[in-house]
Amino acid sequence: MTSSREHPPEGTERTRPGPVLATATAALSAAGVGSPRADAEWLATYVLGVDRSRLPLAAGFTPDELARYRRLVERRADREPLQHLLGSAAFRYLELAVGPGVFVPRPETELLAGWGIARARGLAAPLVVDLCSGSGAIALSVAHEVPAATVYAVERSAGALEWLRRNAVGRVAAGDPPVRVVAADVTDPDLLAELTGRVDVLLCNPPYVPVGTDVPPEVADHDPAEAVFAGADGLGVIRPVVRRAAELLAPGGVVGIEHDDTHPVAVPAVFTADGRYADVTCHPDLAGRPRFSTARRVA
């Protein structure tokens, strides 16, 4: 059935999407946005209320919609994250609410989540922990795809916790099992003491960018600094997480930690130096860059 948005009432004043998108794409490209055409289209689908695949068939912008669209394009040209403008971010099979105060989940982190999900699926009733949970992207994906799992999501930031709890409530309303949200610092040596020696899969996308590294405006101006930077070498959170993970994991349990693409040697070395891990492996992302490292807890 054709939507009314694609065939407006006769006499309705509308502006065709094609020229509007072309102008928006040029403006976003001039502003240095990495995917100007895609971003222009996503903003248009948001304003017009149509699927992106149906955008060529859309009736066009009313004057009010056109003014709203142009304001959004201006904000994106100022390098406000696309996900903040849309109010959500896609992650694996989920759409998560995001905005100021929480790190926007990235597509490359889906690989770490997928690795952990594959390991959890092989267990009858896995216990999974997601450290530095942020919006809850990893934890909520595990709960969605492995409903037999008991999942803990740990986050320190008050701002991020608001988004995490909002997303957790939303996923329960959608029919997923609940995730246990824990407000705590992942560097606390007593973190999740009640789970010591019991965790089957531990996942973490911590802050890992070395302080002083140049990052895009979307990151520098909008992602919380505490979710991005971690000391001079970027390992300020990873080191204590590796130590605590060894205590939380059951024998044979596995851990996966995302890291900077400059850490293909450094992070595996942290695992190896700990002495309680085997099968230490660094995994690339889809572009071939080192993206996360994994290990297995020995008995």
Tab-separated table of C-alpha atoms in Angstrom:
chain	number	residue	atom	x	y	z
A	1	MET	CA	0.000	0.000	0.000
A	2	THR	CA	1.339	3.448	-0.897
A	3	SER	CA	1.700	5.813	2.031
A	4	SER	CA	0.049	9.217	2.073
A	5	ARG	CA	3.516	10.705	2.580
A	6	GLU	CA	4.379	9.558	-0.949
A	7	HIS	CA	1.189	10.985	-2.518
A	8	PRO	CA	0.094	14.171	-0.686
A	9	PRO	CA	-3.304	15.780	-1.083
A	10	GLU	CA	-3.681	17.863	-4.220
A	11	GLY	CA	-2.555	21.419	-3.690
A	12	THR	CA	-0.134	20.661	-0.876
A	13	GLU	CA	3.024	22.688	-1.355
A	14	ARG	CA	6.047	20.390	-1.229
A	15	THR	CA	9.670	20.538	-2.285
A	16	ARG	CA	11.077	17.494	-4.072
A	17	PRO	CA	13.731	15.603	-2.053
A	18	GLY	CA	16.305	15.353	-4.846
A	19	PRO	CA	17.553	18.962	-4.983
A	20	VAL	CA	17.260	19.326	-1.204
A	21	LEU	CA	19.415	16.239	-0.631
A	22	ALA	CA	21.978	17.429	-3.164
A	23	THR	CA	22.331	20.767	-1.384
A	24	ALA	CA	22.558	19.087	2.020
A	25	THR	CA	25.160	16.604	0.782
A	26	ALA	CA	27.326	19.416	-0.566
A	27	ALA	CA	27.089	21.317	2.730
A	28	LEU	CA	27.987	18.257	4.815
A	29	SER	CA	30.858	17.378	2.503
A	30	ALA	CA	32.249	20.913	2.786
A	31	ALA	CA	32.037	20.598	6.587
A	32	GLY	CA	34.194	17.463	6.538
A	33	VAL	CA	31.468	14.946	7.404
A	34	GLY	CA	32.738	11.514	6.416
A	35	SER	CA	29.496	10.179	4.867
A	36	PRO	CA	27.682	13.286	3.635
A	37	ARG	CA	25.160	11.651	1.291
A	38	ALA	CA	24.191	8.931	3.762
A	39	ASP	CA	23.816	11.434	6.593
A	40	ALA	CA	21.708	13.737	4.411
A	41	GLU	CA	19.440	10.796	3.587
A	42	TRP	CA	19.129	9.626	7.193
A	43	LEU	CA	18.117	13.112	8.293
A	44	ALA	CA	15.573	13.288	5.477
A	45	THR	CA	14.018	9.943	6.414
A	46	TYR	CA	13.827	11.147	10.018
A	47	VAL	CA	12.003	14.347	9.087
A	48	LEU	CA	9.742	12.797	6.445
A	49	GLY	CA	8.942	9.657	8.439
A	50	VAL	CA	9.752	7.222	5.626
A	51	ASP	CA	12.160	4.325	5.308
A	52	ARG	CA	15.429	5.188	3.611
A	53	SER	CA	14.658	2.733	0.801
A	54	ARG	CA	11.438	4.644	0.101
A	55	LEU	CA	13.042	8.075	0.081
A	56	PRO	CA	13.054	8.404	-3.742
A	57	LEU	CA	9.279	7.894	-3.668
A	58	ALA	CA	8.607	10.398	-0.883
A	59	ALA	CA	6.195	13.211	-1.683
A	60	GLY	CA	8.669	15.850	-0.606
A	61	PHE	CA	9.080	18.391	2.168
A	62	THR	CA	6.349	20.699	3.388
A	63	PRO	CA	7.642	24.180	4.257
A	64	ASP	CA	7.761	23.274	7.948
A	65	GLU	CA	9.546	19.995	7.244
A	66	LEU	CA	12.030	21.712	4.981
A	67	ALA	CA	12.873	24.298	7.654
A	68	ARG	CA	13.301	21.525	10.229
A	69	TYR	CA	15.488	19.513	7.866
A	70	ARG	CA	17.728	22.470	7.095
A	71	ARG	CA	18.224	23.115	10.824
A	72	LEU	CA	19.265	19.494	11.334
A	73	VAL	CA	21.687	19.688	8.406
A	74	GLU	CA	23.234	22.823	9.907
A	75	ARG	CA	23.725	21.030	13.225
A	76	ARG	CA	25.288	18.037	11.460
A	77	ALA	CA	27.565	20.404	9.538
A	78	ASP	CA	28.644	21.741	12.932
A	79	ARG	CA	29.669	18.094	13.585
A	80	GLU	CA	26.969	17.227	16.068
A	81	PRO	CA	26.735	13.415	15.892
A	82	LEU	CA	24.125	12.060	13.535
A	83	GLN	CA	22.917	9.712	16.278
A	84	HIS	CA	22.255	12.651	18.619
A	85	LEU	CA	20.132	14.291	15.930
A	86	LEU	CA	18.192	11.084	15.279
A	87	GLY	CA	17.998	10.223	18.983
A	88	SER	CA	19.160	6.666	18.444
A	89	ALA	CA	21.975	4.437	17.230
A	90	ALA	CA	21.715	1.075	15.488
A	91	PHE	CA	23.736	-1.747	17.024
A	92	ARG	CA	23.469	-5.298	15.684
A	93	TYR	CA	19.719	-6.028	15.850
A	94	LEU	CA	18.821	-3.209	18.231
A	95	GLU	CA	18.013	0.493	18.054
A	96	LEU	CA	19.332	2.211	21.185
A	97	ALA	CA	18.494	5.629	22.573
A	98	VAL	CA	21.568	7.873	22.778
A	99	GLY	CA	22.334	11.532	23.317
A	100	PRO	CA	24.514	13.908	25.326
A	101	GLY	CA	26.243	12.182	28.232
A	102	VAL	CA	26.770	8.748	26.703
A	103	PHE	CA	29.273	7.328	24.231
A	104	VAL	CA	27.679	6.566	20.864
A	105	PRO	CA	28.219	2.857	20.076
A	106	ARG	CA	30.268	2.219	16.942
A	107	PRO	CA	29.763	-0.475	14.290
A	108	GLU	CA	33.210	-1.977	14.975
A	109	THR	CA	32.138	-2.852	18.519
A	110	GLU	CA	29.526	-5.176	17.005
A	111	LEU	CA	32.419	-7.558	16.279
A	112	LEU	CA	33.350	-7.819	19.955
A	113	ALA	CA	29.704	-8.287	20.885
A	114	GLY	CA	29.323	-10.969	18.237
A	115	TRP	CA	32.387	-12.816	19.500
A	116	GLY	CA	30.999	-12.839	23.034
A	117	ILE	CA	27.524	-13.858	21.879
A	118	ALA	CA	28.957	-16.816	19.967
A	119	ARG	CA	30.766	-18.022	23.114
A	120	ALA	CA	27.710	-17.540	25.321
A	121	ARG	CA	25.475	-19.466	22.920
A	122	GLY	CA	27.550	-22.574	23.492
A	123	LEU	CA	26.586	-22.658	27.185
A	124	ALA	CA	23.319	-23.749	28.809
A	125	ALA	CA	22.890	-20.823	31.190
A	126	PRO	CA	25.833	-18.444	30.713
A	127	LEU	CA	26.739	-15.648	33.103
A	128	VAL	CA	27.879	-12.643	31.053
A	129	VAL	CA	29.320	-9.354	32.287
A	130	ASP	CA	29.634	-6.168	30.218
A	131	LEU	CA	32.018	-3.625	31.732
A	132	CYS	CA	31.984	0.065	30.709
A	133	SER	CA	28.502	-0.597	29.370
A	134	GLY	CA	27.634	2.966	28.322
A	135	SER	CA	24.343	2.867	26.419
A	136	GLY	CA	24.126	-0.871	27.090
A	137	ALA	CA	24.837	-1.850	23.480
A	138	ILE	CA	26.831	-5.006	24.250
A	139	ALA	CA	24.859	-6.155	27.302
A	140	LEU	CA	21.476	-5.642	25.670
A	141	SER	CA	22.598	-7.381	22.480
A	142	VAL	CA	23.694	-10.407	24.512
A	143	ALA	CA	20.349	-10.502	26.336
A	144	HIS	CA	18.485	-10.154	23.029
A	145	GLU	CA	20.436	-12.848	21.190
A	146	VAL	CA	21.124	-15.239	24.082
A	147	PRO	CA	17.945	-15.141	26.183
A	148	ALA	CA	19.215	-17.952	28.431
A	149	ALA	CA	22.053	-15.708	29.658
A	150	THR	CA	22.165	-13.785	32.914
A	151	VAL	CA	23.678	-10.444	31.957
A	152	TYR	CA	25.250	-7.741	34.119
A	153	ALA	CA	25.919	-4.254	32.728
A	154	VAL	CA	28.391	-2.145	34.727
A	155	GLU	CA	28.719	1.629	34.252
A	156	ARG	CA	30.159	4.399	36.429
A	157	SER	CA	28.987	7.605	34.741
A	158	ALA	CA	25.714	9.032	36.050
A	159	GLY	CA	24.930	10.451	32.619
A	160	ALA	CA	25.541	7.171	30.825
A	161	LEU	CA	23.577	5.247	33.452
A	162	GLU	CA	20.457	7.240	32.570
A	163	TRP	CA	20.692	6.093	28.955
A	164	LEU	CA	21.609	2.532	29.969
A	165	ARG	CA	18.593	2.222	32.254
A	166	ARG	CA	16.307	3.771	29.640
A	167	ASN	CA	17.470	1.284	27.029
A	168	ALA	CA	17.240	-1.633	29.456
A	169	VAL	CA	13.630	-0.768	30.282
A	170	GLY	CA	12.849	-0.408	26.594
A	171	ARG	CA	14.256	-3.821	25.740
A	172	VAL	CA	12.261	-5.504	28.503
A	173	ALA	CA	9.144	-3.827	27.126
A	174	ALA	CA	10.074	-5.288	23.729
A	175	GLY	CA	10.199	-8.769	25.235
A	176	ASP	CA	13.894	-9.284	26.012
A	177	PRO	CA	15.112	-10.700	29.336
A	178	PRO	CA	16.107	-8.019	31.857
A	179	VAL	CA	19.728	-6.948	32.227
A	180	ARG	CA	21.078	-6.286	35.723
A	181	VAL	CA	22.411	-2.727	35.728
A	182	VAL	CA	25.200	-2.048	38.239
A	183	ALA	CA	26.481	1.447	39.041
A	184	ALA	CA	30.176	0.874	39.750
A	185	ASP	CA	33.721	1.720	38.711
A	186	VAL	CA	35.300	-1.081	36.687
A	187	THR	CA	38.693	-0.316	38.234
A	188	ASP	CA	37.376	-1.129	41.729
A	189	PRO	CA	39.353	-4.181	42.953
A	190	ASP	CA	36.199	-5.506	44.652
A	191	LEU	CA	33.951	-5.078	41.609
A	192	LEU	CA	31.117	-7.638	41.520
A	193	ALA	CA	32.666	-9.575	44.386
A	194	GLU	CA	29.623	-11.851	44.546
A	195	LEU	CA	30.448	-13.137	41.037
A	196	THR	CA	34.072	-14.065	41.744
A	197	GLY	CA	35.024	-17.228	39.884
A	198	ARG	CA	31.601	-17.586	38.244
A	199	VAL	CA	31.583	-15.483	35.055
A	200	ASP	CA	31.581	-17.341	31.737
A	201	VAL	CA	31.989	-14.415	29.323
A	202	LEU	CA	33.288	-10.953	30.176
A	203	LEU	CA	33.200	-8.188	27.571
A	204	CYS	CA	34.464	-4.632	27.774
A	205	ASN	CA	34.627	-1.632	25.470
A	206	PRO	CA	36.590	0.683	27.771
A	207	PRO	CA	38.056	4.132	27.176
A	208	TYR	CA	41.306	3.395	25.373
A	209	VAL	CA	42.446	6.407	23.341
A	210	PRO	CA	45.795	7.831	24.546
A	211	VAL	CA	45.444	11.344	25.958
A	212	GLY	CA	46.511	13.937	23.408
A	213	THR	CA	45.356	11.936	20.382
A	214	ASP	CA	43.516	13.964	17.748
A	215	VAL	CA	39.931	12.759	17.421
A	216	PRO	CA	37.036	13.922	15.186
A	217	PRO	CA	34.847	16.794	16.434
A	218	GLU	CA	31.970	14.378	16.996
A	219	VAL	CA	34.151	12.638	19.589
A	220	ALA	CA	36.045	15.609	20.995
A	221	ASP	CA	32.981	17.809	21.462
A	222	HIS	CA	30.208	15.320	22.166
A	223	ASP	CA	31.391	11.942	23.480
A	224	PRO	CA	32.201	12.049	27.222
A	225	ALA	CA	35.981	12.341	27.620
A	226	GLU	CA	35.952	9.693	30.372
A	227	ALA	CA	34.519	7.225	27.840
A	228	VAL	CA	37.225	7.958	25.275
A	229	PHE	CA	40.614	8.700	26.863
A	230	ALA	CA	42.555	6.511	29.298
A	231	GLY	CA	45.959	7.853	30.254
A	232	ALA	CA	49.092	8.558	28.272
A	233	ASP	CA	49.190	5.102	26.665
A	234	GLY	CA	45.451	4.408	26.540
A	235	LEU	CA	45.757	1.413	28.870
A	236	GLY	CA	44.728	3.115	32.105
A	237	VAL	CA	41.435	1.200	32.316
A	238	ILE	CA	42.418	-1.940	30.413
A	239	ARG	CA	45.106	-2.959	32.936
A	240	PRO	CA	42.792	-3.093	35.983
A	241	VAL	CA	40.040	-4.705	33.890
A	242	VAL	CA	42.401	-7.518	32.888
A	243	ARG	CA	43.311	-8.074	36.534
A	244	ARG	CA	39.719	-8.053	37.758
A	245	ALA	CA	38.504	-10.217	34.872
A	246	ALA	CA	40.935	-12.966	35.921
A	247	GLU	CA	39.266	-13.018	39.346
A	248	LEU	CA	35.687	-12.889	38.061
A	249	LEU	CA	36.026	-15.539	35.352
A	250	ALA	CA	35.360	-19.189	35.992
A	251	PRO	CA	38.102	-21.588	34.867
A	252	GLY	CA	37.780	-21.750	31.092
A	253	GLY	CA	35.830	-18.495	31.025
A	254	VAL	CA	36.686	-15.998	28.293
A	255	VAL	CA	37.227	-12.259	28.111
A	256	GLY	CA	37.190	-9.825	25.185
A	257	ILE	CA	38.361	-6.209	25.375
A	258	GLU	CA	38.175	-3.629	22.604
A	259	HIS	CA	41.264	-1.441	22.200
A	260	ASP	CA	42.973	1.144	20.047
A	261	ASP	CA	44.406	0.092	16.702
A	262	THR	CA	47.839	0.999	18.079
A	263	HIS	CA	47.504	-1.725	20.751
A	264	PRO	CA	47.845	-5.038	18.844
A	265	VAL	CA	50.926	-5.895	20.905
A	266	ALA	CA	50.345	-3.920	24.101
A	267	VAL	CA	46.983	-5.398	25.112
A	268	PRO	CA	47.901	-9.055	24.451
A	269	ALA	CA	51.072	-8.355	26.452
A	270	VAL	CA	48.936	-7.199	29.412
A	271	PHE	CA	47.002	-10.480	29.284
A	272	THR	CA	50.182	-12.570	28.996
A	273	ALA	CA	51.997	-10.731	31.783
A	274	ASP	CA	49.093	-11.414	34.152
A	275	GLY	CA	49.908	-15.122	34.027
A	276	ARG	CA	46.315	-16.378	34.405
A	277	TYR	CA	45.330	-16.455	30.738
A	278	ALA	CA	45.850	-18.646	27.701
A	279	ASP	CA	44.826	-18.431	24.035
A	280	VAL	CA	45.536	-14.692	23.909
A	281	THR	CA	44.477	-13.417	20.479
A	282	CYS	CA	44.167	-10.022	18.794
A	283	HIS	CA	41.271	-9.712	16.323
A	284	PRO	CA	40.987	-7.271	13.387
A	285	ASP	CA	37.944	-5.238	12.421
A	286	LEU	CA	36.406	-5.335	8.940
A	287	ALA	CA	38.994	-2.833	7.718
A	288	GLY	CA	41.820	-5.081	8.921
A	289	ARG	CA	42.785	-2.856	11.853
A	290	PRO	CA	43.512	-4.425	15.257
A	291	ARG	CA	40.279	-3.939	17.199
A	292	PHE	CA	39.896	-6.260	20.200
A	293	SER	CA	41.818	-8.931	22.074
A	294	THR	CA	40.527	-12.067	23.736
A	295	ALA	CA	41.826	-14.612	26.223
A	296	ARG	CA	40.757	-17.684	28.203
A	297	ARG	CA	41.087	-17.998	31.970
A	298	VAL	CA	43.205	-20.985	32.911
A	299	ALA	CA	42.413	-23.092	35.959
